[in-house]
């Protein structure tokens, strides 16, 4: 990802507005025939048979796992310093996948080549920029196998889930299984609950935040797949004066009270400071939402399966249902 958005995306809540619909997927393949899939760049990945040796960005691998498609290796936040799975790993058994890179800018190209990859899959936050595929080694990496990029921005949660489901189906997943159908039903109920919660509490305003040691980032809701969808369901958000990249506004900790908010959603990624690490910052402690205990985690990079997105909607609905007007 390019510089302006790249660093900020790792630190804060970057994303994109609800722009064009994603390109259509390829037909569901059989194990014996040729395979093809049109991704969200508009590029067609092709193989003589359905790829089995798949390497993917951690969050995409986790979504594919929810549909029964397993990958051989991952790149992106996978394992914490304590050895436990990163929040973006979902239900992946991280002991059974090769980790090619665990942080931004890290991708072991030699190890990737040794795996004999048949398909590389990742997210896309900016057009044609492959998430967590380093620019300096991108050309080498892309020569080794077909690649698929799926929007994590310029979309909404339902559209992103559909595209991940399209890909899983093309790779042989049964996306109409009892488990998948139950997860979709739960997601639809959760969406209805969030819509009802937002309608019943129109006075509640939500701020989307992400913390680093020196700065507090306030994100513009319409620029990310999750918060744009929440907005479509009726949730009201603080609207910051964003920087030139368009995703968020950087505030010094002295100015963290610039916007009034009743609920604060905080970036849950390992790259961001979590609320318990902010207790030493007096301006944070004085925010009305913090004093009222109305700070909730935000899954900034959702795992795009119905199974993983339903709880996100349920948790936000609960937070709004229980919220008091404090700002």
PDB file of C-alpha atoms in Angstrom:
ATOM      1  CA  UNK A   1       0.000   0.000   0.000  1.00  0.00           C
ATOM      2  CA  UNK A   2       1.229   3.485  -0.776  1.00  0.00           C
ATOM      3  CA  UNK A   3       2.942   5.657   1.821  1.00  0.00           C
ATOM      4  CA  UNK A   4       0.230   8.152   2.746  1.00  0.00           C
ATOM      5  CA  UNK A   5      -2.383   5.558   3.510  1.00  0.00           C
ATOM      6  CA  UNK A   6      -0.017   2.680   4.239  1.00  0.00           C
ATOM      7  CA  UNK A   7       1.424   3.766   7.564  1.00  0.00           C
ATOM      8  CA  UNK A   8      -1.849   5.273   8.663  1.00  0.00           C
ATOM      9  CA  UNK A   9      -3.723   2.108   7.777  1.00  0.00           C
ATOM     10  CA  UNK A  10      -1.512   0.065  10.044  1.00  0.00           C
ATOM     11  CA  UNK A  11      -1.911   2.536  12.892  1.00  0.00           C
ATOM     12  CA  UNK A  12      -5.451   3.673  12.404  1.00  0.00           C
ATOM     13  CA  UNK A  13      -8.747   2.880  10.809  1.00  0.00           C
ATOM     14  CA  UNK A  14      -8.221   3.280   7.132  1.00  0.00           C
ATOM     15  CA  UNK A  15     -10.673   2.065   4.510  1.00  0.00           C
ATOM     16  CA  UNK A  16     -12.733   3.372   1.617  1.00  0.00           C
ATOM     17  CA  UNK A  17     -16.158   4.603   0.681  1.00  0.00           C
ATOM     18  CA  UNK A  18     -18.898   2.565  -0.911  1.00  0.00           C
ATOM     19  CA  UNK A  19     -17.785   2.941  -4.504  1.00  0.00           C
ATOM     20  CA  UNK A  20     -18.218   0.626  -7.443  1.00  0.00           C
ATOM     21  CA  UNK A  21     -19.603  -2.880  -6.970  1.00  0.00           C
ATOM     22  CA  UNK A  22     -16.943  -5.549  -6.931  1.00  0.00           C
ATOM     23  CA  UNK A  23     -16.290  -7.514 -10.081  1.00  0.00           C
ATOM     24  CA  UNK A  24     -18.202 -10.757 -10.507  1.00  0.00           C
ATOM     25  CA  UNK A  25     -16.619 -14.007  -9.484  1.00  0.00           C
ATOM     26  CA  UNK A  26     -15.694 -16.865 -11.714  1.00  0.00           C
ATOM     27  CA  UNK A  27     -17.888 -19.947 -12.006  1.00  0.00           C
ATOM     28  CA  UNK A  28     -17.816 -22.591  -9.304  1.00  0.00           C
ATOM     29  CA  UNK A  29     -15.095 -24.982 -10.338  1.00  0.00           C
ATOM     30  CA  UNK A  30     -14.652 -28.709 -10.082  1.00  0.00           C
ATOM     31  CA  UNK A  31     -11.431 -30.357  -8.973  1.00  0.00           C
ATOM     32  CA  UNK A  32     -10.765 -31.679 -12.441  1.00  0.00           C
ATOM     33  CA  UNK A  33     -11.438 -28.746 -14.742  1.00  0.00           C
ATOM     34  CA  UNK A  34      -9.715 -25.389 -15.229  1.00  0.00           C
ATOM     35  CA  UNK A  35     -10.205 -22.744 -12.538  1.00  0.00           C
ATOM     36  CA  UNK A  36     -10.609 -19.003 -12.912  1.00  0.00           C
ATOM     37  CA  UNK A  37     -11.700 -16.137 -10.691  1.00  0.00           C
ATOM     38  CA  UNK A  38     -12.136 -12.441 -11.474  1.00  0.00           C
ATOM     39  CA  UNK A  39     -10.957 -10.394  -8.520  1.00  0.00           C
ATOM     40  CA  UNK A  40     -11.733  -6.852  -7.359  1.00  0.00           C
ATOM     41  CA  UNK A  41      -8.913  -5.364  -9.453  1.00  0.00           C
ATOM     42  CA  UNK A  42     -10.770  -6.731 -12.463  1.00  0.00           C
ATOM     43  CA  UNK A  43      -7.952  -9.225 -13.030  1.00  0.00           C
ATOM     44  CA  UNK A  44      -8.643 -12.888 -13.788  1.00  0.00           C
ATOM     45  CA  UNK A  45      -6.600 -15.477 -11.909  1.00  0.00           C
ATOM     46  CA  UNK A  46      -6.409 -18.803 -13.744  1.00  0.00           C
ATOM     47  CA  UNK A  47      -5.117 -22.307 -13.103  1.00  0.00           C
ATOM     48  CA  UNK A  48      -5.399 -25.696 -14.807  1.00  0.00           C
ATOM     49  CA  UNK A  49      -7.229 -27.039 -11.745  1.00  0.00           C
ATOM     50  CA  UNK A  50      -8.607 -25.690  -8.470  1.00  0.00           C
ATOM     51  CA  UNK A  51      -5.671 -24.314  -6.446  1.00  0.00           C
ATOM     52  CA  UNK A  52      -4.886 -26.344  -3.330  1.00  0.00           C
ATOM     53  CA  UNK A  53      -1.591 -24.790  -2.285  1.00  0.00           C
ATOM     54  CA  UNK A  54      -2.959 -21.423  -1.166  1.00  0.00           C
ATOM     55  CA  UNK A  55      -1.121 -18.589   0.583  1.00  0.00           C
ATOM     56  CA  UNK A  56      -3.182 -15.719   1.994  1.00  0.00           C
ATOM     57  CA  UNK A  57      -3.196 -12.613   4.166  1.00  0.00           C
ATOM     58  CA  UNK A  58      -4.108 -13.753   7.682  1.00  0.00           C
ATOM     59  CA  UNK A  59      -7.582 -12.208   7.801  1.00  0.00           C
ATOM     60  CA  UNK A  60      -8.519 -13.563   4.375  1.00  0.00           C
ATOM     61  CA  UNK A  61      -7.168 -16.989   5.343  1.00  0.00           C
ATOM     62  CA  UNK A  62      -9.372 -16.866   8.445  1.00  0.00           C
ATOM     63  CA  UNK A  63     -12.443 -16.084   6.324  1.00  0.00           C
ATOM     64  CA  UNK A  64     -11.666 -18.922   3.906  1.00  0.00           C
ATOM     65  CA  UNK A  65     -11.208 -21.251   6.900  1.00  0.00           C
ATOM     66  CA  UNK A  66     -14.743 -20.402   8.058  1.00  0.00           C
ATOM     67  CA  UNK A  67     -15.990 -21.730   4.708  1.00  0.00           C
ATOM     68  CA  UNK A  68     -13.839 -24.868   4.938  1.00  0.00           C
ATOM     69  CA  UNK A  69     -10.988 -23.790   2.652  1.00  0.00           C
ATOM     70  CA  UNK A  70      -7.552 -24.194   4.266  1.00  0.00           C
ATOM     71  CA  UNK A  71      -4.336 -22.393   3.320  1.00  0.00           C
ATOM     72  CA  UNK A  72      -0.729 -23.592   3.523  1.00  0.00           C
ATOM     73  CA  UNK A  73       0.803 -20.293   4.616  1.00  0.00           C
ATOM     74  CA  UNK A  74      -0.154 -16.808   5.769  1.00  0.00           C
ATOM     75  CA  UNK A  75       1.338 -13.321   5.958  1.00  0.00           C
ATOM     76  CA  UNK A  76       0.234 -10.422   8.129  1.00  0.00           C
ATOM     77  CA  UNK A  77      -0.520 -10.267  11.883  1.00  0.00           C
ATOM     78  CA  UNK A  78      -0.824 -13.921  12.940  1.00  0.00           C
ATOM     79  CA  UNK A  79       0.967 -14.486  16.249  1.00  0.00           C
ATOM     80  CA  UNK A  80       1.340 -12.172  19.241  1.00  0.00           C
ATOM     81  CA  UNK A  81       4.481 -11.722  21.338  1.00  0.00           C
ATOM     82  CA  UNK A  82       2.977 -14.178  23.799  1.00  0.00           C
ATOM     83  CA  UNK A  83       2.689 -16.779  21.034  1.00  0.00           C
ATOM     84  CA  UNK A  84      -1.097 -16.643  21.033  1.00  0.00           C
ATOM     85  CA  UNK A  85      -3.085 -16.041  17.809  1.00  0.00           C
ATOM     86  CA  UNK A  86      -3.495 -12.422  16.740  1.00  0.00           C
ATOM     87  CA  UNK A  87      -7.065 -11.109  16.702  1.00  0.00           C
ATOM     88  CA  UNK A  88      -6.942 -11.229  12.894  1.00  0.00           C
ATOM     89  CA  UNK A  89      -6.272 -14.981  12.854  1.00  0.00           C
ATOM     90  CA  UNK A  90      -9.847 -15.865  13.814  1.00  0.00           C
ATOM     91  CA  UNK A  91     -10.251 -19.641  14.180  1.00  0.00           C
ATOM     92  CA  UNK A  92      -7.096 -20.499  12.220  1.00  0.00           C
ATOM     93  CA  UNK A  93      -4.871 -23.076  13.886  1.00  0.00           C
ATOM     94  CA  UNK A  94      -1.712 -20.987  13.603  1.00  0.00           C
ATOM     95  CA  UNK A  95       0.448 -23.996  14.508  1.00  0.00           C
ATOM     96  CA  UNK A  96      -0.580 -25.622  11.210  1.00  0.00           C
ATOM     97  CA  UNK A  97       0.232 -22.761   8.825  1.00  0.00           C
ATOM     98  CA  UNK A  98       3.591 -21.436   7.686  1.00  0.00           C
ATOM     99  CA  UNK A  99       3.962 -17.773   8.714  1.00  0.00           C
ATOM    100  CA  UNK A 100       5.794 -15.888   5.951  1.00  0.00           C
ATOM    101  CA  UNK A 101       5.601 -12.538   7.701  1.00  0.00           C
ATOM    102  CA  UNK A 102       3.996 -11.355  10.940  1.00  0.00           C
ATOM    103  CA  UNK A 103       4.387  -7.584  10.670  1.00  0.00           C
ATOM    104  CA  UNK A 104       4.135  -4.833   8.066  1.00  0.00           C
ATOM    105  CA  UNK A 105       6.922  -5.062   5.458  1.00  0.00           C
ATOM    106  CA  UNK A 106       7.820  -8.667   6.300  1.00  0.00           C
ATOM    107  CA  UNK A 107       7.356 -11.402   3.660  1.00  0.00           C
ATOM    108  CA  UNK A 108       9.776 -14.316   3.258  1.00  0.00           C
ATOM    109  CA  UNK A 109       9.941 -14.642  -0.529  1.00  0.00           C
ATOM    110  CA  UNK A 110      12.324 -17.639  -0.493  1.00  0.00           C
ATOM    111  CA  UNK A 111      10.078 -19.611   1.836  1.00  0.00           C
ATOM    112  CA  UNK A 112       7.081 -18.628  -0.297  1.00  0.00           C
ATOM    113  CA  UNK A 113       8.793 -19.949  -3.436  1.00  0.00           C
ATOM    114  CA  UNK A 114       9.699 -23.221  -1.678  1.00  0.00           C
ATOM    115  CA  UNK A 115       6.017 -23.824  -0.909  1.00  0.00           C
ATOM    116  CA  UNK A 116       5.210 -24.052  -4.617  1.00  0.00           C
ATOM    117  CA  UNK A 117       2.217 -21.701  -4.257  1.00  0.00           C
ATOM    118  CA  UNK A 118      -0.734 -22.117  -6.609  1.00  0.00           C
ATOM    119  CA  UNK A 119      -2.624 -18.994  -5.452  1.00  0.00           C
ATOM    120  CA  UNK A 120      -1.926 -15.837  -3.444  1.00  0.00           C
ATOM    121  CA  UNK A 121      -4.907 -14.062  -1.865  1.00  0.00           C
ATOM    122  CA  UNK A 122      -4.976 -10.764   0.001  1.00  0.00           C
ATOM    123  CA  UNK A 123      -7.072  -7.717   0.805  1.00  0.00           C
ATOM    124  CA  UNK A 124      -7.062  -4.372  -1.005  1.00  0.00           C
ATOM    125  CA  UNK A 125      -7.462  -1.006   0.757  1.00  0.00           C
ATOM    126  CA  UNK A 126      -6.400   1.099  -2.226  1.00  0.00           C
ATOM    127  CA  UNK A 127      -6.962   0.190  -5.869  1.00  0.00           C
ATOM    128  CA  UNK A 128      -4.352  -2.331  -7.062  1.00  0.00           C
ATOM    129  CA  UNK A 129      -2.372  -2.196  -3.769  1.00  0.00           C
ATOM    130  CA  UNK A 130      -1.962  -5.663  -2.263  1.00  0.00           C
ATOM    131  CA  UNK A 131      -2.305  -5.573   1.533  1.00  0.00           C
ATOM    132  CA  UNK A 132       0.846  -6.688   3.380  1.00  0.00           C
ATOM    133  CA  UNK A 133       2.632  -7.589   0.137  1.00  0.00           C
ATOM    134  CA  UNK A 134       5.779  -5.402   0.366  1.00  0.00           C
ATOM    135  CA  UNK A 135       6.311  -3.045  -2.575  1.00  0.00           C
ATOM    136  CA  UNK A 136      10.028  -3.879  -2.755  1.00  0.00           C
ATOM    137  CA  UNK A 137       9.413  -7.607  -3.298  1.00  0.00           C
ATOM    138  CA  UNK A 138       5.979  -7.463  -4.939  1.00  0.00           C
ATOM    139  CA  UNK A 139       7.216  -8.206  -8.473  1.00  0.00           C
ATOM    140  CA  UNK A 140       9.112 -11.337  -7.347  1.00  0.00           C
ATOM    141  CA  UNK A 141       6.131 -12.545  -5.325  1.00  0.00           C
ATOM    142  CA  UNK A 142       3.564 -12.044  -8.084  1.00  0.00           C
ATOM    143  CA  UNK A 143       5.660 -13.981 -10.611  1.00  0.00           C
ATOM    144  CA  UNK A 144       5.363 -17.165  -8.560  1.00  0.00           C
ATOM    145  CA  UNK A 145       1.588 -17.727  -8.592  1.00  0.00           C
ATOM    146  CA  UNK A 146      -1.735 -16.208  -9.703  1.00  0.00           C
ATOM    147  CA  UNK A 147      -3.061 -13.613  -7.256  1.00  0.00           C
ATOM    148  CA  UNK A 148      -6.496 -12.484  -6.047  1.00  0.00           C
ATOM    149  CA  UNK A 149      -7.183  -9.172  -4.289  1.00  0.00           C
ATOM    150  CA  UNK A 150     -10.530  -8.484  -2.580  1.00  0.00           C
ATOM    151  CA  UNK A 151     -11.710  -5.071  -1.423  1.00  0.00           C
ATOM    152  CA  UNK A 152     -11.451  -4.358   2.292  1.00  0.00           C
ATOM    153  CA  UNK A 153     -12.424  -0.769   1.461  1.00  0.00           C
ATOM    154  CA  UNK A 154     -14.682   0.828  -1.144  1.00  0.00           C
ATOM    155  CA  UNK A 155     -17.283  -1.734  -0.066  1.00  0.00           C
ATOM    156  CA  UNK A 156     -19.539  -2.670   2.847  1.00  0.00           C
ATOM    157  CA  UNK A 157     -19.505  -5.722   5.116  1.00  0.00           C
ATOM    158  CA  UNK A 158     -22.230  -7.633   3.197  1.00  0.00           C
ATOM    159  CA  UNK A 159     -20.540  -7.018  -0.167  1.00  0.00           C
ATOM    160  CA  UNK A 160     -17.136  -8.011   1.210  1.00  0.00           C
ATOM    161  CA  UNK A 161     -18.552 -11.205   2.733  1.00  0.00           C
ATOM    162  CA  UNK A 162     -20.179 -12.056  -0.594  1.00  0.00           C
ATOM    163  CA  UNK A 163     -16.872 -11.710  -2.434  1.00  0.00           C
ATOM    164  CA  UNK A 164     -15.030 -13.901   0.083  1.00  0.00           C
ATOM    165  CA  UNK A 165     -17.852 -16.435  -0.228  1.00  0.00           C
ATOM    166  CA  UNK A 166     -17.586 -16.268  -4.040  1.00  0.00           C
ATOM    167  CA  UNK A 167     -13.889 -17.056  -3.794  1.00  0.00           C
ATOM    168  CA  UNK A 168     -14.431 -19.869  -1.290  1.00  0.00           C
ATOM    169  CA  UNK A 169     -17.100 -21.404  -3.550  1.00  0.00           C
ATOM    170  CA  UNK A 170     -14.753 -21.269  -6.541  1.00  0.00           C
ATOM    171  CA  UNK A 171     -12.185 -23.131  -4.438  1.00  0.00           C
ATOM    172  CA  UNK A 172     -14.660 -25.909  -3.715  1.00  0.00           C
ATOM    173  CA  UNK A 173     -16.355 -24.760  -0.493  1.00  0.00           C
ATOM    174  CA  UNK A 174     -19.970 -25.658   0.239  1.00  0.00           C
ATOM    175  CA  UNK A 175     -21.269 -22.170   0.960  1.00  0.00           C
ATOM    176  CA  UNK A 176     -24.824 -23.507   1.366  1.00  0.00           C
ATOM    177  CA  UNK A 177     -23.904 -25.885   4.193  1.00  0.00           C
ATOM    178  CA  UNK A 178     -25.977 -25.910   7.385  1.00  0.00           C
ATOM    179  CA  UNK A 179     -23.178 -24.108   9.230  1.00  0.00           C
ATOM    180  CA  UNK A 180     -22.852 -21.379   6.592  1.00  0.00           C
ATOM    181  CA  UNK A 181     -26.632 -20.919   6.357  1.00  0.00           C
ATOM    182  CA  UNK A 182     -26.969 -20.643  10.156  1.00  0.00           C
ATOM    183  CA  UNK A 183     -24.173 -18.047  10.259  1.00  0.00           C
ATOM    184  CA  UNK A 184     -25.901 -15.970   7.566  1.00  0.00           C
ATOM    185  CA  UNK A 185     -29.217 -16.109   9.456  1.00  0.00           C
ATOM    186  CA  UNK A 186     -27.476 -14.941  12.632  1.00  0.00           C
ATOM    187  CA  UNK A 187     -25.819 -12.095  10.694  1.00  0.00           C
ATOM    188  CA  UNK A 188     -29.150 -10.931   9.257  1.00  0.00           C
ATOM    189  CA  UNK A 189     -30.747 -10.951  12.737  1.00  0.00           C
ATOM    190  CA  UNK A 190     -27.787  -8.999  14.105  1.00  0.00           C
ATOM    191  CA  UNK A 191     -28.117  -6.397  11.349  1.00  0.00           C
ATOM    192  CA  UNK A 192     -31.822  -5.983  12.163  1.00  0.00           C
ATOM    193  CA  UNK A 193     -30.970  -5.620  15.850  1.00  0.00           C
ATOM    194  CA  UNK A 194     -28.353  -2.925  15.161  1.00  0.00           C
ATOM    195  CA  UNK A 195     -30.782  -1.042  12.910  1.00  0.00           C
ATOM    196  CA  UNK A 196     -33.413  -1.137  15.661  1.00  0.00           C
ATOM    197  CA  UNK A 197     -30.902  -0.033  18.316  1.00  0.00           C
ATOM    198  CA  UNK A 198     -29.753   2.938  16.223  1.00  0.00           C
ATOM    199  CA  UNK A 199     -33.361   3.923  15.540  1.00  0.00           C
ATOM    200  CA  UNK A 200     -34.302   3.746  19.216  1.00  0.00           C
ATOM    201  CA  UNK A 201     -31.294   5.845  20.327  1.00  0.00           C
ATOM    202  CA  UNK A 202     -30.899   8.551  17.661  1.00  0.00           C
ATOM    203  CA  UNK A 203     -29.193  10.811  20.193  1.00  0.00           C
ATOM    204  CA  UNK A 204     -26.213   8.480  20.634  1.00  0.00           C
ATOM    205  CA  UNK A 205     -23.106   9.556  18.724  1.00  0.00           C
ATOM    206  CA  UNK A 206     -20.222   7.153  18.139  1.00  0.00           C
ATOM    207  CA  UNK A 207     -16.551   8.034  17.619  1.00  0.00           C
ATOM    208  CA  UNK A 208     -14.197   5.681  15.761  1.00  0.00           C
ATOM    209  CA  UNK A 209     -10.770   5.877  17.371  1.00  0.00           C
ATOM    210  CA  UNK A 210      -7.301   4.394  17.204  1.00  0.00           C
ATOM    211  CA  UNK A 211      -4.459   5.165  19.593  1.00  0.00           C
ATOM    212  CA  UNK A 212      -0.705   5.428  19.303  1.00  0.00           C
ATOM    213  CA  UNK A 213       1.741   6.777  21.878  1.00  0.00           C
ATOM    214  CA  UNK A 214       1.720  10.272  20.385  1.00  0.00           C
ATOM    215  CA  UNK A 215      -1.533  10.560  18.460  1.00  0.00           C
ATOM    216  CA  UNK A 216      -5.209   9.708  18.597  1.00  0.00           C
ATOM    217  CA  UNK A 217      -6.801   8.998  15.219  1.00  0.00           C
ATOM    218  CA  UNK A 218     -10.491   9.732  14.600  1.00  0.00           C
ATOM    219  CA  UNK A 219     -11.768   7.932  11.511  1.00  0.00           C
ATOM    220  CA  UNK A 220     -14.396   9.027   9.024  1.00  0.00           C
ATOM    221  CA  UNK A 221     -17.080   6.333   9.129  1.00  0.00           C
ATOM    222  CA  UNK A 222     -17.895   6.296   5.419  1.00  0.00           C
ATOM    223  CA  UNK A 223     -14.323   5.345   4.554  1.00  0.00           C
ATOM    224  CA  UNK A 224     -14.333   1.799   5.951  1.00  0.00           C
ATOM    225  CA  UNK A 225     -16.403  -1.272   5.089  1.00  0.00           C
ATOM    226  CA  UNK A 226     -17.558  -1.861   8.674  1.00  0.00           C
ATOM    227  CA  UNK A 227     -18.442   1.657   9.772  1.00  0.00           C
ATOM    228  CA  UNK A 228     -19.989   2.570   6.412  1.00  0.00           C
ATOM    229  CA  UNK A 229     -22.331  -0.391   6.843  1.00  0.00           C
ATOM    230  CA  UNK A 230     -23.127   0.635  10.428  1.00  0.00           C
ATOM    231  CA  UNK A 231     -23.910   4.104   9.069  1.00  0.00           C
ATOM    232  CA  UNK A 232     -26.260   2.564   6.489  1.00  0.00           C
ATOM    233  CA  UNK A 233     -28.008   0.798   9.384  1.00  0.00           C
ATOM    234  CA  UNK A 234     -28.562   4.157  11.077  1.00  0.00           C
ATOM    235  CA  UNK A 235     -25.655   4.529  13.507  1.00  0.00           C
ATOM    236  CA  UNK A 236     -24.593   8.183  13.923  1.00  0.00           C
ATOM    237  CA  UNK A 237     -20.875   8.928  13.906  1.00  0.00           C
ATOM    238  CA  UNK A 238     -18.577  11.814  14.755  1.00  0.00           C
ATOM    239  CA  UNK A 239     -17.324  13.352  11.493  1.00  0.00           C
ATOM    240  CA  UNK A 240     -13.688  14.451  11.820  1.00  0.00           C
ATOM    241  CA  UNK A 241     -11.853  16.911   9.590  1.00  0.00           C
ATOM    242  CA  UNK A 242      -9.737  14.335   7.792  1.00  0.00           C
ATOM    243  CA  UNK A 243      -6.258  14.766   6.374  1.00  0.00           C
ATOM    244  CA  UNK A 244      -5.382  14.730   2.667  1.00  0.00           C
ATOM    245  CA  UNK A 245      -5.568  10.928   2.471  1.00  0.00           C
ATOM    246  CA  UNK A 246      -9.211  11.203   3.517  1.00  0.00           C
ATOM    247  CA  UNK A 247      -9.407   8.449   6.115  1.00  0.00           C
ATOM    248  CA  UNK A 248      -8.865  10.026   9.511  1.00  0.00           C
ATOM    249  CA  UNK A 249      -7.840  13.092  11.523  1.00  0.00           C
ATOM    250  CA  UNK A 250      -4.777  12.952  13.754  1.00  0.00           C
ATOM    251  CA  UNK A 251      -5.250  14.605  17.165  1.00  0.00           C
ATOM    252  CA  UNK A 252      -2.618  15.252  19.799  1.00  0.00           C
ATOM    253  CA  UNK A 253      -3.531  13.819  23.192  1.00  0.00           C
ATOM    254  CA  UNK A 254      -4.052  17.381  24.424  1.00  0.00           C
ATOM    255  CA  UNK A 255      -6.862  17.748  21.864  1.00  0.00           C
ATOM    256  CA  UNK A 256      -8.448  14.339  22.221  1.00  0.00           C
ATOM    257  CA  UNK A 257     -11.632  15.987  23.530  1.00  0.00           C
ATOM    258  CA  UNK A 258     -12.203  17.886  20.270  1.00  0.00           C
ATOM    259  CA  UNK A 259     -15.319  15.855  19.446  1.00  0.00           C
ATOM    260  CA  UNK A 260     -18.182  14.927  21.731  1.00  0.00           C
ATOM    261  CA  UNK A 261     -19.014  11.225  21.682  1.00  0.00           C
ATOM    262  CA  UNK A 262     -21.259   8.979  23.760  1.00  0.00           C
ATOM    263  CA  UNK A 263     -19.609   5.728  22.642  1.00  0.00           C
ATOM    264  CA  UNK A 264     -16.012   5.263  21.495  1.00  0.00           C
ATOM    265  CA  UNK A 265     -15.087   2.297  19.277  1.00  0.00           C
ATOM    266  CA  UNK A 266     -11.370   1.573  19.671  1.00  0.00           C
ATOM    267  CA  UNK A 267      -9.185  -0.168  17.072  1.00  0.00           C
ATOM    268  CA  UNK A 268      -8.544  -3.700  18.395  1.00  0.00           C
ATOM    269  CA  UNK A 269      -5.534  -4.498  16.189  1.00  0.00           C
ATOM    270  CA  UNK A 270      -2.189  -5.355  17.753  1.00  0.00           C
ATOM    271  CA  UNK A 271      -0.684  -2.319  15.978  1.00  0.00           C
ATOM    272  CA  UNK A 272      -2.806   0.053  18.095  1.00  0.00           C
ATOM    273  CA  UNK A 273      -2.644   0.867  21.805  1.00  0.00           C
ATOM    274  CA  UNK A 274      -5.604  -0.635  23.671  1.00  0.00           C
ATOM    275  CA  UNK A 275      -7.714   1.302  26.216  1.00  0.00           C
ATOM    276  CA  UNK A 276      -6.009  -0.313  29.228  1.00  0.00           C
ATOM    277  CA  UNK A 277      -2.716   1.176  27.990  1.00  0.00           C
ATOM    278  CA  UNK A 278      -4.180   4.694  27.977  1.00  0.00           C
ATOM    279  CA  UNK A 279      -4.904   5.080  31.693  1.00  0.00           C
ATOM    280  CA  UNK A 280      -1.816   7.263  32.132  1.00  0.00           C
ATOM    281  CA  UNK A 281      -3.176   9.832  29.678  1.00  0.00           C
ATOM    282  CA  UNK A 282      -5.313  12.273  31.725  1.00  0.00           C
ATOM    283  CA  UNK A 283      -7.146  13.712  28.727  1.00  0.00           C
ATOM    284  CA  UNK A 284      -8.327  10.227  27.771  1.00  0.00           C
ATOM    285  CA  UNK A 285      -9.543   9.482  31.288  1.00  0.00           C
ATOM    286  CA  UNK A 286     -11.624  12.692  31.295  1.00  0.00           C
ATOM    287  CA  UNK A 287     -13.593  11.890  28.139  1.00  0.00           C
ATOM    288  CA  UNK A 288     -17.307  11.463  28.980  1.00  0.00           C
ATOM    289  CA  UNK A 289     -17.554   8.130  27.182  1.00  0.00           C
ATOM    290  CA  UNK A 290     -14.501   6.807  29.058  1.00  0.00           C
ATOM    291  CA  UNK A 291     -15.844   7.969  32.424  1.00  0.00           C
ATOM    292  CA  UNK A 292     -19.203   6.335  31.617  1.00  0.00           C
ATOM    293  CA  UNK A 293     -17.550   3.031  30.640  1.00  0.00           C
ATOM    294  CA  UNK A 294     -18.870   3.356  27.091  1.00  0.00           C
ATOM    295  CA  UNK A 295     -15.710   2.327  25.248  1.00  0.00           C
ATOM    296  CA  UNK A 296     -15.961  -0.803  23.082  1.00  0.00           C
ATOM    297  CA  UNK A 297     -13.529  -2.656  20.814  1.00  0.00           C
ATOM    298  CA  UNK A 298     -13.700  -2.090  17.081  1.00  0.00           C
ATOM    299  CA  UNK A 299     -12.775  -4.932  14.745  1.00  0.00           C
ATOM    300  CA  UNK A 300     -11.032  -2.614  12.301  1.00  0.00           C
ATOM    301  CA  UNK A 301     -10.142  -5.379   9.854  1.00  0.00           C
ATOM    302  CA  UNK A 302     -13.098  -7.782   9.991  1.00  0.00           C
ATOM    303  CA  UNK A 303     -12.773 -11.406   8.964  1.00  0.00           C
ATOM    304  CA  UNK A 304     -15.268 -11.404   6.115  1.00  0.00           C
ATOM    305  CA  UNK A 305     -17.444 -14.403   6.885  1.00  0.00           C
ATOM    306  CA  UNK A 306     -20.979 -14.298   8.290  1.00  0.00           C
ATOM    307  CA  UNK A 307     -19.681 -16.286  11.266  1.00  0.00           C
ATOM    308  CA  UNK A 308     -17.191 -13.589  12.278  1.00  0.00           C
ATOM    309  CA  UNK A 309     -19.190 -10.483  11.321  1.00  0.00           C
ATOM    310  CA  UNK A 310     -22.430 -11.376  13.133  1.00  0.00           C
ATOM    311  CA  UNK A 311     -20.868 -10.901  16.607  1.00  0.00           C
ATOM    312  CA  UNK A 312     -19.458  -7.516  15.533  1.00  0.00           C
ATOM    313  CA  UNK A 313     -22.988  -6.277  14.775  1.00  0.00           C
ATOM    314  CA  UNK A 314     -24.378  -7.836  17.953  1.00  0.00           C
ATOM    315  CA  UNK A 315     -21.727  -6.188  20.124  1.00  0.00           C
ATOM    316  CA  UNK A 316     -22.305  -2.731  18.656  1.00  0.00           C
ATOM    317  CA  UNK A 317     -26.075  -3.137  18.950  1.00  0.00           C
ATOM    318  CA  UNK A 318     -25.663  -4.027  22.637  1.00  0.00           C
ATOM    319  CA  UNK A 319     -23.358  -1.047  23.211  1.00  0.00           C
ATOM    320  CA  UNK A 320     -25.890   1.360  21.692  1.00  0.00           C
ATOM    321  CA  UNK A 321     -28.833  -0.263  23.488  1.00  0.00           C
ATOM    322  CA  UNK A 322     -27.066   0.233  26.820  1.00  0.00           C
ATOM    323  CA  UNK A 323     -25.519   3.634  26.094  1.00  0.00           C
ATOM    324  CA  UNK A 324     -26.459   6.791  27.959  1.00  0.00           C
ATOM    325  CA  UNK A 325     -26.201  10.261  26.443  1.00  0.00           C
ATOM    326  CA  UNK A 326     -23.039  11.674  28.035  1.00  0.00           C
ATOM    327  CA  UNK A 327     -21.484  13.991  25.458  1.00  0.00           C
TER     328      UNK A 327
END
